[in-house]
mmCIF file with all atom_site columns, N, CA and C in Angstrom:
data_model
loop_
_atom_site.group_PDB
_atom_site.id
_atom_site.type_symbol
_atom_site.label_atom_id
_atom_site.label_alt_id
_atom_site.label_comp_id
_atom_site.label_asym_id
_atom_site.label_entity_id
_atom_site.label_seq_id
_atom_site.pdbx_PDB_ins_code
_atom_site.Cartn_x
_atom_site.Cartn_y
_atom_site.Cartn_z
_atom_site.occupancy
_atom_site.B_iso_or_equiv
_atom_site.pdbx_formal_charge
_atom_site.auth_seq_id
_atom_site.auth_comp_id
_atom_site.auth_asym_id
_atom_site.auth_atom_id
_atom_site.pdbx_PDB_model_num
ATOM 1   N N  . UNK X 1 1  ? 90.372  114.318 98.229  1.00 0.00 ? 1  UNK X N  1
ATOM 2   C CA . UNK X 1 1  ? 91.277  113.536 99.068  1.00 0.00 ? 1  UNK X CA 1
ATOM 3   C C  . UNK X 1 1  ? 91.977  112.469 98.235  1.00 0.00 ? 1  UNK X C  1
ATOM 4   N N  . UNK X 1 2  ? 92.539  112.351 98.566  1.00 0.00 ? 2  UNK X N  1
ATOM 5   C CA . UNK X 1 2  ? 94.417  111.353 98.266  1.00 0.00 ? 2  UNK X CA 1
ATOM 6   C C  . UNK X 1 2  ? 93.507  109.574 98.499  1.00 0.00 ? 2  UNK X C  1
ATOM 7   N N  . UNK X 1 3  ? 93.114  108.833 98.045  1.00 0.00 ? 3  UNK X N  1
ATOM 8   C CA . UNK X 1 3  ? 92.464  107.605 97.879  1.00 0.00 ? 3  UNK X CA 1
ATOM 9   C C  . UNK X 1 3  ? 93.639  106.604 97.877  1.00 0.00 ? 3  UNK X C  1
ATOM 10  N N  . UNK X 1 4  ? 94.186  105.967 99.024  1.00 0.00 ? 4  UNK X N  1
ATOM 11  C CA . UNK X 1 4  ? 94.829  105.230 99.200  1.00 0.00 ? 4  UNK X CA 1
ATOM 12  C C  . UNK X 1 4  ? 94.918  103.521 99.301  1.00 0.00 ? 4  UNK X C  1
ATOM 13  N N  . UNK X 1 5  ? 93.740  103.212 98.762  1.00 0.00 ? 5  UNK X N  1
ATOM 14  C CA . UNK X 1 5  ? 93.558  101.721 99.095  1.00 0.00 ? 5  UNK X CA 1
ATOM 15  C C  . UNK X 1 5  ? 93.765  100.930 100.232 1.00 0.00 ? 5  UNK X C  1
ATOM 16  N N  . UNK X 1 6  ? 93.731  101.426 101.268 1.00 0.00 ? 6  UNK X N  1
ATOM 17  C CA . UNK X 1 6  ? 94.316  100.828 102.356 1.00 0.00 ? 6  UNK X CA 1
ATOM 18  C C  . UNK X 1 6  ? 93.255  100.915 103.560 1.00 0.00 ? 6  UNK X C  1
ATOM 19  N N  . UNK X 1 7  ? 92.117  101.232 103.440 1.00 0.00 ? 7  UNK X N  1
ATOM 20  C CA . UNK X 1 7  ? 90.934  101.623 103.923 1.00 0.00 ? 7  UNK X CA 1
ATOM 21  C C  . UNK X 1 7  ? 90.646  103.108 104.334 1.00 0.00 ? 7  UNK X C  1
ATOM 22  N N  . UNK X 1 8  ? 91.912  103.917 104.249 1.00 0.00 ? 8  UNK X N  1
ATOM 23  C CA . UNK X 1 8  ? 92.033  105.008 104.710 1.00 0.00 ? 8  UNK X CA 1
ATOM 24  C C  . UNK X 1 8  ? 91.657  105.729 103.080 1.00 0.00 ? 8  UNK X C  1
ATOM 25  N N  . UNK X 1 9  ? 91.241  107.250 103.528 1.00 0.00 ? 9  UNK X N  1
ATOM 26  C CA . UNK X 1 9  ? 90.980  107.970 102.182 1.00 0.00 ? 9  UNK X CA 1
ATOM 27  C C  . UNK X 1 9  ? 91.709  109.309 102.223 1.00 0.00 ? 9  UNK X C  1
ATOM 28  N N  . UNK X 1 10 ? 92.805  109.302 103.042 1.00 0.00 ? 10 UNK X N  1
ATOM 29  C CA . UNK X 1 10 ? 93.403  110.934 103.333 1.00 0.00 ? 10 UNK X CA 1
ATOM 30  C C  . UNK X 1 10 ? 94.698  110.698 104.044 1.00 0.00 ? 10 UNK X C  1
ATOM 31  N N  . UNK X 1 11 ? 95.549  111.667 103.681 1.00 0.00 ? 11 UNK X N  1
ATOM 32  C CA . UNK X 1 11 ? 96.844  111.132 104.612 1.00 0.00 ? 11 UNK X CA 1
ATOM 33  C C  . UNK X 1 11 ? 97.725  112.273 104.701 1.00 0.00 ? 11 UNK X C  1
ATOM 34  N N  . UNK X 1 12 ? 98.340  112.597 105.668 1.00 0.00 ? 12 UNK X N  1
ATOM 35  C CA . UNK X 1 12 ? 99.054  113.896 105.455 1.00 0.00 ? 12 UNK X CA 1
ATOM 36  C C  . UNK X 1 12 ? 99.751  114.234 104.628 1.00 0.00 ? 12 UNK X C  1
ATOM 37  N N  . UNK X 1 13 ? 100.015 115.402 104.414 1.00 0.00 ? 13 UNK X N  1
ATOM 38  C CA . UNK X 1 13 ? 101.124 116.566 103.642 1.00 0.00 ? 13 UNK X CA 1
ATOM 39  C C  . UNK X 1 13 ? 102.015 116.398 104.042 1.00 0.00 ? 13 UNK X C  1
ATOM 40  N N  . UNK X 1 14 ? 103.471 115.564 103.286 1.00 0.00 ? 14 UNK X N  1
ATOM 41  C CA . UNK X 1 14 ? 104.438 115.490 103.633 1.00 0.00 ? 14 UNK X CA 1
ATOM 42  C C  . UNK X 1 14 ? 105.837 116.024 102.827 1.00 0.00 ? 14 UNK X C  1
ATOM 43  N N  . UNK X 1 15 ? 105.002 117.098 101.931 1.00 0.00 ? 15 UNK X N  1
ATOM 44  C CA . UNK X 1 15 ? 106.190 118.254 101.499 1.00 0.00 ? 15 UNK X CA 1
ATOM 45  C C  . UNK X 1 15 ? 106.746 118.900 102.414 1.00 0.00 ? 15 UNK X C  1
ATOM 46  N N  . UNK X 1 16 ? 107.908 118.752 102.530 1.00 0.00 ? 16 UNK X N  1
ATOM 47  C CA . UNK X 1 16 ? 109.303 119.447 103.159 1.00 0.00 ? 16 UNK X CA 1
ATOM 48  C C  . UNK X 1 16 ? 108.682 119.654 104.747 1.00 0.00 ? 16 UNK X C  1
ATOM 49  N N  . UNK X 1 17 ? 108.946 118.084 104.830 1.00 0.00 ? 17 UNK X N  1
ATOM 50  C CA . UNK X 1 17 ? 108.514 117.583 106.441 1.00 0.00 ? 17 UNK X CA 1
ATOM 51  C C  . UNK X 1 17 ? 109.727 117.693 107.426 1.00 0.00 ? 17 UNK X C  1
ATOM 52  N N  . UNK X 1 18 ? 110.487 117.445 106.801 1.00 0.00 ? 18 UNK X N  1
ATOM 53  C CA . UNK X 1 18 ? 111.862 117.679 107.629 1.00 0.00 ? 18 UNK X CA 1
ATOM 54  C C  . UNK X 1 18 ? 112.182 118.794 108.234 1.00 0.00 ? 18 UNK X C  1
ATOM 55  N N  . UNK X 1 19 ? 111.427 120.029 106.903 1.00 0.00 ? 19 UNK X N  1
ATOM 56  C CA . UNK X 1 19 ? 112.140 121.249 107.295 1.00 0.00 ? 19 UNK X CA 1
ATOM 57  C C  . UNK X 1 19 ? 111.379 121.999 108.524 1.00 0.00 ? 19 UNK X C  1
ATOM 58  N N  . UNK X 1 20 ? 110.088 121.367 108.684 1.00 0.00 ? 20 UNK X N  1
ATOM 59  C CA . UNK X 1 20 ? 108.848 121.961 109.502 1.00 0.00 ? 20 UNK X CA 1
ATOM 60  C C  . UNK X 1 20 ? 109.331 122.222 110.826 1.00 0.00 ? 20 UNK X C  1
ATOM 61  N N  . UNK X 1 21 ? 108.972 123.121 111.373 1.00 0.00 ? 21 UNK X N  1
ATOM 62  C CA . UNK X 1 21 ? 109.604 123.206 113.108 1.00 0.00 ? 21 UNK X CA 1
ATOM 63  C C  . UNK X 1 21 ? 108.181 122.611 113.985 1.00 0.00 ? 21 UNK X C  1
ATOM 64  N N  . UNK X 1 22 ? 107.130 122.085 113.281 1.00 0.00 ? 22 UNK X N  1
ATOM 65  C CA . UNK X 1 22 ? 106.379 121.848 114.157 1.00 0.00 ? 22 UNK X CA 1
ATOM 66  C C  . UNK X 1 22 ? 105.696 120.218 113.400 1.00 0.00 ? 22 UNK X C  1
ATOM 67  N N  . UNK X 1 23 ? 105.509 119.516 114.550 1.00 0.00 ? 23 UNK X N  1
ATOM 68  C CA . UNK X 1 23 ? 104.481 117.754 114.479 1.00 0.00 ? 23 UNK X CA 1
ATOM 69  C C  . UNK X 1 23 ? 103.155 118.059 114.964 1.00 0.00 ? 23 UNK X C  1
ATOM 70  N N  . UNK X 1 24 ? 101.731 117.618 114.402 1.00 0.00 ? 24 UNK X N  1
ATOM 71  C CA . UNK X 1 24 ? 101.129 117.332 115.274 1.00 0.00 ? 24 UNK X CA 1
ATOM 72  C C  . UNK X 1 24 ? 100.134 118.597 115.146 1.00 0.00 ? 24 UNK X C  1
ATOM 73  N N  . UNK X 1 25 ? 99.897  118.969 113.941 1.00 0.00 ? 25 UNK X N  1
ATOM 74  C CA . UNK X 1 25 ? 99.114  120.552 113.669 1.00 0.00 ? 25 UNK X CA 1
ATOM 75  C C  . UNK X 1 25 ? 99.810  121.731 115.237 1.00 0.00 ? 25 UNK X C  1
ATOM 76  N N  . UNK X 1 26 ? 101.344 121.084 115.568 1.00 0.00 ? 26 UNK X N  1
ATOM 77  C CA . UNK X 1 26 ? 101.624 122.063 116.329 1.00 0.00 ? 26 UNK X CA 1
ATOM 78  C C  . UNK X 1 26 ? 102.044 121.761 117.775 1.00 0.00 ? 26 UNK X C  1
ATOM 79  N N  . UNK X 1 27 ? 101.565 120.890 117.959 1.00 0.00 ? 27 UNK X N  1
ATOM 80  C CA . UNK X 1 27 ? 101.660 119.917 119.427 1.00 0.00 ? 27 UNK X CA 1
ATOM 81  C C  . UNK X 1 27 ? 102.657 119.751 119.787 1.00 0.00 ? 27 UNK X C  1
ATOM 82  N N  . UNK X 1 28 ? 103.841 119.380 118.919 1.00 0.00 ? 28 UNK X N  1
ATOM 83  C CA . UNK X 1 28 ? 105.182 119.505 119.304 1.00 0.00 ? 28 UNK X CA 1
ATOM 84  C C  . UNK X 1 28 ? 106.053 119.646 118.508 1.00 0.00 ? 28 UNK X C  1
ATOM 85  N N  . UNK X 1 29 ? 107.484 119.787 118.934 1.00 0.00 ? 29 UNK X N  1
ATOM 86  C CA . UNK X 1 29 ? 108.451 120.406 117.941 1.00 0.00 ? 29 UNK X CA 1
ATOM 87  C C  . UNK X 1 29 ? 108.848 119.360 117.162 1.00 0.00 ? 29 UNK X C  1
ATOM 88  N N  . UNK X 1 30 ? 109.413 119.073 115.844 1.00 0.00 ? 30 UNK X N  1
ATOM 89  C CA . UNK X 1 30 ? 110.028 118.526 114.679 1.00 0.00 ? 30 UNK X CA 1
ATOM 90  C C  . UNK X 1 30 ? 111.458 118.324 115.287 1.00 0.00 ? 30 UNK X C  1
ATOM 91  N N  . UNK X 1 31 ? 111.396 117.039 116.018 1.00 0.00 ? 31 UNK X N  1
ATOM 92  C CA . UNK X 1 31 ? 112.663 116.798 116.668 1.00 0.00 ? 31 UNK X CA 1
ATOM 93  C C  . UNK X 1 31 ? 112.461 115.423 116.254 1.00 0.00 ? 31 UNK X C  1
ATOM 94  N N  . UNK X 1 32 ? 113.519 114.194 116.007 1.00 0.00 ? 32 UNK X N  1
ATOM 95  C CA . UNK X 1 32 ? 113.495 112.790 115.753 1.00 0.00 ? 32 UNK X CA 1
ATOM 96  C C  . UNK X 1 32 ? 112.936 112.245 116.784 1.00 0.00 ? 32 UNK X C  1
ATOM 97  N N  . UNK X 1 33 ? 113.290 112.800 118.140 1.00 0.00 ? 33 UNK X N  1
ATOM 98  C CA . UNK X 1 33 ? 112.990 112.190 118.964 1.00 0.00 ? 33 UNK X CA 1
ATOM 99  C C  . UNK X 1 33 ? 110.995 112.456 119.277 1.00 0.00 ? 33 UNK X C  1
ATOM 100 N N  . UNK X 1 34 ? 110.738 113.289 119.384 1.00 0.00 ? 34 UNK X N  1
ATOM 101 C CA . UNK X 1 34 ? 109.524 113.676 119.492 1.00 0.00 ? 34 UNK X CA 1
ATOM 102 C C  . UNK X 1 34 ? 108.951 112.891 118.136 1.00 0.00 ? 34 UNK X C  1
ATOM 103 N N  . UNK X 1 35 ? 109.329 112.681 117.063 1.00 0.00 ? 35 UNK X N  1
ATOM 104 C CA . UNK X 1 35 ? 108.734 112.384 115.805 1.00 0.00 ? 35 UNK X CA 1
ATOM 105 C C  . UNK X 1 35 ? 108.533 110.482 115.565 1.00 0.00 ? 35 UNK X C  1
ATOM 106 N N  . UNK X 1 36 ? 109.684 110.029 116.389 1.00 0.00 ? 36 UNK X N  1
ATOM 107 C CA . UNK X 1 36 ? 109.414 109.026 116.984 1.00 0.00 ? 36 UNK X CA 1
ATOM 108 C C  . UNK X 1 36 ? 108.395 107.916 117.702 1.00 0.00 ? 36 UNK X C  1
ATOM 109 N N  . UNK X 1 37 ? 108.067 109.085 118.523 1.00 0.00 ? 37 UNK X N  1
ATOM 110 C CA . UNK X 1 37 ? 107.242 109.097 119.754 1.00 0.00 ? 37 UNK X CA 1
ATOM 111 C C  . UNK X 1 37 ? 106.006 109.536 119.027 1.00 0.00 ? 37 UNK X C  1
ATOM 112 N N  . UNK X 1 38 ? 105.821 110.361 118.019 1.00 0.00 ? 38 UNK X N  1
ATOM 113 C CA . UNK X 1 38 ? 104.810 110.477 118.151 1.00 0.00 ? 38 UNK X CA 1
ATOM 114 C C  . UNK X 1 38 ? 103.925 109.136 116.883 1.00 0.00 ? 38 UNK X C  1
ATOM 115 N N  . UNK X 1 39 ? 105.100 109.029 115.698 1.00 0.00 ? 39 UNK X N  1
ATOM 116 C CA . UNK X 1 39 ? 104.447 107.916 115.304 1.00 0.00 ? 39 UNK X CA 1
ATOM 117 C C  . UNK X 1 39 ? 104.239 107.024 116.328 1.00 0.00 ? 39 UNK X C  1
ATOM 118 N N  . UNK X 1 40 ? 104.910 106.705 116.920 1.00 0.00 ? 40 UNK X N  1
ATOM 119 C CA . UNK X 1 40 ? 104.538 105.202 117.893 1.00 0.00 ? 40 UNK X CA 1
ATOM 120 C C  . UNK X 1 40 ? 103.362 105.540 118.521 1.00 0.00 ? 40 UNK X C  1
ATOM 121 N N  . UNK X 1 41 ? 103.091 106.299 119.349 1.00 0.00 ? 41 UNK X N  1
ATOM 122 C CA . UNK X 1 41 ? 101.862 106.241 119.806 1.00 0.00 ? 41 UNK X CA 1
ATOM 123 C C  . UNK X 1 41 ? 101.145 107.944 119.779 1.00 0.00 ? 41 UNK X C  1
ATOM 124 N N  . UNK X 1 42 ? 100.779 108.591 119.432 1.00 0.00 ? 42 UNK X N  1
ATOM 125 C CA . UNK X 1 42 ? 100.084 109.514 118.672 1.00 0.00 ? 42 UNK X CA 1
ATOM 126 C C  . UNK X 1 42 ? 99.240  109.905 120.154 1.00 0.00 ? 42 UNK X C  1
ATOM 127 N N  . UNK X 1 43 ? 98.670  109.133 120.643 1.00 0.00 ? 43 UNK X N  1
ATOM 128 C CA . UNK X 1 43 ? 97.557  109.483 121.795 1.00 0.00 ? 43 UNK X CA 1
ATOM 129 C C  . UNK X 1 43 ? 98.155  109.779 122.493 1.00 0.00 ? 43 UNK X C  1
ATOM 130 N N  . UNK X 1 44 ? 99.620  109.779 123.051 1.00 0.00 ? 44 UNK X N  1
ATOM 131 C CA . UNK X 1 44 ? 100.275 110.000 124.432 1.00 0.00 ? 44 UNK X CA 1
ATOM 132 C C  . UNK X 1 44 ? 100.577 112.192 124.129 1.00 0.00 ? 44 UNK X C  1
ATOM 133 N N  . UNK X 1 45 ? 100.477 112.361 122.788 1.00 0.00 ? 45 UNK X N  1
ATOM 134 C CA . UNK X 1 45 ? 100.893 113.261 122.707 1.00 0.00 ? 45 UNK X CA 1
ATOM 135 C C  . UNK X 1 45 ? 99.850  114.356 122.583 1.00 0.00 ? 45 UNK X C  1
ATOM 136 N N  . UNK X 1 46 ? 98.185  113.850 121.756 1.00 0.00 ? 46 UNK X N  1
ATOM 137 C CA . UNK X 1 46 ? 97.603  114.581 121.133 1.00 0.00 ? 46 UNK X CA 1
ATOM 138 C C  . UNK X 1 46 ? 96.544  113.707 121.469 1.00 0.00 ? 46 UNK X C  1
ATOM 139 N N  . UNK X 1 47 ? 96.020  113.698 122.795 1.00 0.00 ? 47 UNK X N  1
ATOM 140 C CA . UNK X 1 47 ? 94.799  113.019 122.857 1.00 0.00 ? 47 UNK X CA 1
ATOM 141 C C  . UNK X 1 47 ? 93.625  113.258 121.778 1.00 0.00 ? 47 UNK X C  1
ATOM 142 N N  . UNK X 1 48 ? 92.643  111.922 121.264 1.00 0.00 ? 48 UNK X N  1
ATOM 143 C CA . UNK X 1 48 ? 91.784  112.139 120.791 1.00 0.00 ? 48 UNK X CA 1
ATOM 144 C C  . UNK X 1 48 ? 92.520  112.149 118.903 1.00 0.00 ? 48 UNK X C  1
ATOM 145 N N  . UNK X 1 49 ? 93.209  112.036 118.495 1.00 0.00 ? 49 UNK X N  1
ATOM 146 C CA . UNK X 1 49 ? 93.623  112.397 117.476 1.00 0.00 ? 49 UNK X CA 1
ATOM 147 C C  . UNK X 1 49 ? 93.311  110.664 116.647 1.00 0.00 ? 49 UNK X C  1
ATOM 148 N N  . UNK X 1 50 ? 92.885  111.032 115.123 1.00 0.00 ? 50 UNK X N  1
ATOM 149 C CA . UNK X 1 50 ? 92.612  110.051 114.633 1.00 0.00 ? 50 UNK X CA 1
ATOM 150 C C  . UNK X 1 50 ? 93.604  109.351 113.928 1.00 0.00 ? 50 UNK X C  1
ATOM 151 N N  . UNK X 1 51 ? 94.766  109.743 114.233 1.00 0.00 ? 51 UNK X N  1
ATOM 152 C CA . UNK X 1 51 ? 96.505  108.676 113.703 1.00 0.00 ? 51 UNK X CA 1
ATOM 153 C C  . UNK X 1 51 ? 96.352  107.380 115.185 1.00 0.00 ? 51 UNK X C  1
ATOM 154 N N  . UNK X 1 52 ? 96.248  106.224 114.428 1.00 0.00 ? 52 UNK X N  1
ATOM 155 C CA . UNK X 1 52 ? 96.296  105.314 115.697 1.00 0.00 ? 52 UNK X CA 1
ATOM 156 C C  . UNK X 1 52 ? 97.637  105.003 115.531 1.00 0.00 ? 52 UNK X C  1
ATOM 157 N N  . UNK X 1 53 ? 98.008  104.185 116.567 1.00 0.00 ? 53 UNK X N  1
ATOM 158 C CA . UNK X 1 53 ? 99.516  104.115 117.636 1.00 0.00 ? 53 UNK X CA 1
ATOM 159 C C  . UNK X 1 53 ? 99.763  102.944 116.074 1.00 0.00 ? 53 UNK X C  1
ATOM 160 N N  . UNK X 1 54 ? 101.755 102.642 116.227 1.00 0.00 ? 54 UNK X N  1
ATOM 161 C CA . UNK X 1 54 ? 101.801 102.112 115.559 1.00 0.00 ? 54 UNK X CA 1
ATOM 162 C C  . UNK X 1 54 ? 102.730 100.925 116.151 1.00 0.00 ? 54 UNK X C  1
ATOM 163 N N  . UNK X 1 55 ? 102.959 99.597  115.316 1.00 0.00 ? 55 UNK X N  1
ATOM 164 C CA . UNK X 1 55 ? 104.275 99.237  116.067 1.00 0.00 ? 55 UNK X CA 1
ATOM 165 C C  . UNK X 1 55 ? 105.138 98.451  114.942 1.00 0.00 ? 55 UNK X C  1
ATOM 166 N N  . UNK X 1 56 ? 106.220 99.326  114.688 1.00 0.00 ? 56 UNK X N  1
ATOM 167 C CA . UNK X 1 56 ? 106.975 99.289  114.202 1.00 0.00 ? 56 UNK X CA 1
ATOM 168 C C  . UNK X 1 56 ? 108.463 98.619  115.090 1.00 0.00 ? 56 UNK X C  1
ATOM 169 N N  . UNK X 1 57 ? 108.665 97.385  114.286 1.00 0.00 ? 57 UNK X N  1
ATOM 170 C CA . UNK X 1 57 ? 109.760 97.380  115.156 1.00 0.00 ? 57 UNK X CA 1
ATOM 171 C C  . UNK X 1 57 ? 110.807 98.280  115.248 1.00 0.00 ? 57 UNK X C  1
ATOM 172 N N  . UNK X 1 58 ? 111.719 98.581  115.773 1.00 0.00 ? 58 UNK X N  1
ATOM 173 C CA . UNK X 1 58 ? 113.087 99.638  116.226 1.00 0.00 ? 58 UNK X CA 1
ATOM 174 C C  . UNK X 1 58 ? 113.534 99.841  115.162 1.00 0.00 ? 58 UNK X C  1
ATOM 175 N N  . UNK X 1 59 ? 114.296 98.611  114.159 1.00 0.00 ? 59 UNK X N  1
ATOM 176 C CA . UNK X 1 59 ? 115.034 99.867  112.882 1.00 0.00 ? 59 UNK X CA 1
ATOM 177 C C  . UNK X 1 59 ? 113.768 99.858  112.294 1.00 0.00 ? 59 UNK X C  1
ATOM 178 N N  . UNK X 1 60 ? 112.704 99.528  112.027 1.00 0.00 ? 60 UNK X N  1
ATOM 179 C CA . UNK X 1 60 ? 111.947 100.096 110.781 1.00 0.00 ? 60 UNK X CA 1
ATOM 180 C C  . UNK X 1 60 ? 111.514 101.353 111.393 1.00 0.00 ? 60 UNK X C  1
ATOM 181 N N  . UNK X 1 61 ? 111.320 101.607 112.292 1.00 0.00 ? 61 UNK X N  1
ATOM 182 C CA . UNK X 1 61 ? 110.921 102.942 113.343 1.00 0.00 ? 61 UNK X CA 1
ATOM 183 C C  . UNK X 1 61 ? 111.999 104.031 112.927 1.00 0.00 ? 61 UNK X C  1
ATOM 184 N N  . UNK X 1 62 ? 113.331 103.630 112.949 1.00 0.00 ? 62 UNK X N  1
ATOM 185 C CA . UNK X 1 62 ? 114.454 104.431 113.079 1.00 0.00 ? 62 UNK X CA 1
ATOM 186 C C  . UNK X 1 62 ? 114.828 104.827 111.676 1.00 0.00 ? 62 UNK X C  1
ATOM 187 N N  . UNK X 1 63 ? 114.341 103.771 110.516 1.00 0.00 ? 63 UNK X N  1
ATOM 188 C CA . UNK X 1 63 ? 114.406 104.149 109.161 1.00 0.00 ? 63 UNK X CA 1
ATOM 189 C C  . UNK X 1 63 ? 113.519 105.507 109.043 1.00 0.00 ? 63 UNK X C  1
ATOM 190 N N  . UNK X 1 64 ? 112.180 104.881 109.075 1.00 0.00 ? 64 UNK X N  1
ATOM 191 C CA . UNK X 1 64 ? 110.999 105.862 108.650 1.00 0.00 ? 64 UNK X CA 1
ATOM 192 C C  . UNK X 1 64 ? 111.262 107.039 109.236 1.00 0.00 ? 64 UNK X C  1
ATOM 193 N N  . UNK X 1 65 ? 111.827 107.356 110.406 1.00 0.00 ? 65 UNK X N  1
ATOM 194 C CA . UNK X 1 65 ? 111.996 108.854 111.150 1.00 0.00 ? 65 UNK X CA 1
ATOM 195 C C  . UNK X 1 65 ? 113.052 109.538 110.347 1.00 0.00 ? 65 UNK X C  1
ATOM 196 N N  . UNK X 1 66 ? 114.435 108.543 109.957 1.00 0.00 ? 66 UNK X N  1
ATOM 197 C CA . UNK X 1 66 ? 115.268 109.106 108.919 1.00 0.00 ? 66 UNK X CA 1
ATOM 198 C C  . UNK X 1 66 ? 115.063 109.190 107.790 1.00 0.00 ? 66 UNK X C  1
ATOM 199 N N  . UNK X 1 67 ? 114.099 108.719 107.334 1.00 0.00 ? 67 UNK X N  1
ATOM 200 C CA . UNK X 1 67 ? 113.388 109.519 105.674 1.00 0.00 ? 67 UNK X CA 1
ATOM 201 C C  . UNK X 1 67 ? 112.371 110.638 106.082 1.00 0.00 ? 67 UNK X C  1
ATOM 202 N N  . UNK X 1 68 ? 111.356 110.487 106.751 1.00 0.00 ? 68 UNK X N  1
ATOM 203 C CA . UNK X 1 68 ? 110.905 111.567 107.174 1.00 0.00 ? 68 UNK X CA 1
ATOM 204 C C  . UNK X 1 68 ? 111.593 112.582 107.253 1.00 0.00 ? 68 UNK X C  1
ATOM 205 N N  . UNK X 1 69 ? 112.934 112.712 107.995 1.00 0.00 ? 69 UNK X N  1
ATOM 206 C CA . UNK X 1 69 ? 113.569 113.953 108.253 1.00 0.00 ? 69 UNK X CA 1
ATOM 207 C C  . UNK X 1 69 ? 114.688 114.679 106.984 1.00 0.00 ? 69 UNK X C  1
ATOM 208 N N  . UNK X 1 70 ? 114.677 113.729 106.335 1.00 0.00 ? 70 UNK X N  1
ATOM 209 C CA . UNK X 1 70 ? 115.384 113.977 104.923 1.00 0.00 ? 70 UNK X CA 1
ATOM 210 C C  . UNK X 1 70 ? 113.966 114.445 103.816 1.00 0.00 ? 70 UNK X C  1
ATOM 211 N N  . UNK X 1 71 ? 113.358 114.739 104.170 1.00 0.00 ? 71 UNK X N  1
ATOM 212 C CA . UNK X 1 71 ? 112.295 115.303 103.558 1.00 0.00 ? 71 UNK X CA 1
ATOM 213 C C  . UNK X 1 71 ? 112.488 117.138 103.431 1.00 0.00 ? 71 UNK X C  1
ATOM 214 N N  . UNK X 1 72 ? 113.309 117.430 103.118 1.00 0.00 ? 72 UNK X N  1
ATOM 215 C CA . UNK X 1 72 ? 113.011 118.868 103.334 1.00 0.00 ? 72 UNK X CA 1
ATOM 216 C C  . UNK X 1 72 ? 112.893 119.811 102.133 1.00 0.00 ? 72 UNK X C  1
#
């Protein structure tokens, strides 16, 4: 695992994230809007899942979804 200093020790695969048709090991489709939503709060989508909710204010939200999606 990927050792991140941040208390966490693992973090997703984010080679050619953009291009993926699926979020969420599958849960939902690779749409901004869904990708949005699901960083912000992760549980509304995929109960039980160990990504906790985040809060990002609006443009830093709206940045990170537009690098995410330029990932391809």
């Amino acid at each position: 695992t990927l050792a991140l200093g941040l208390g966490a020790n693992a973090g997703p695969d984010l080679t050619h994230f953009g291009s993926r048709n699926l979020l969420a090991a599958g849960a939902l489709p690779n749409t901004p809007r869904d990708l949005r939503d699901w960083i912000a709060n992760p549980q509304n989508s995929k109960p039980g899942v160990r990504m906790p909710a985040n809060q990002f204010s609006p443009d830093d939200l709206a940045a990170l979804v537009d690098y995410l999606e330029s990932l391809k």
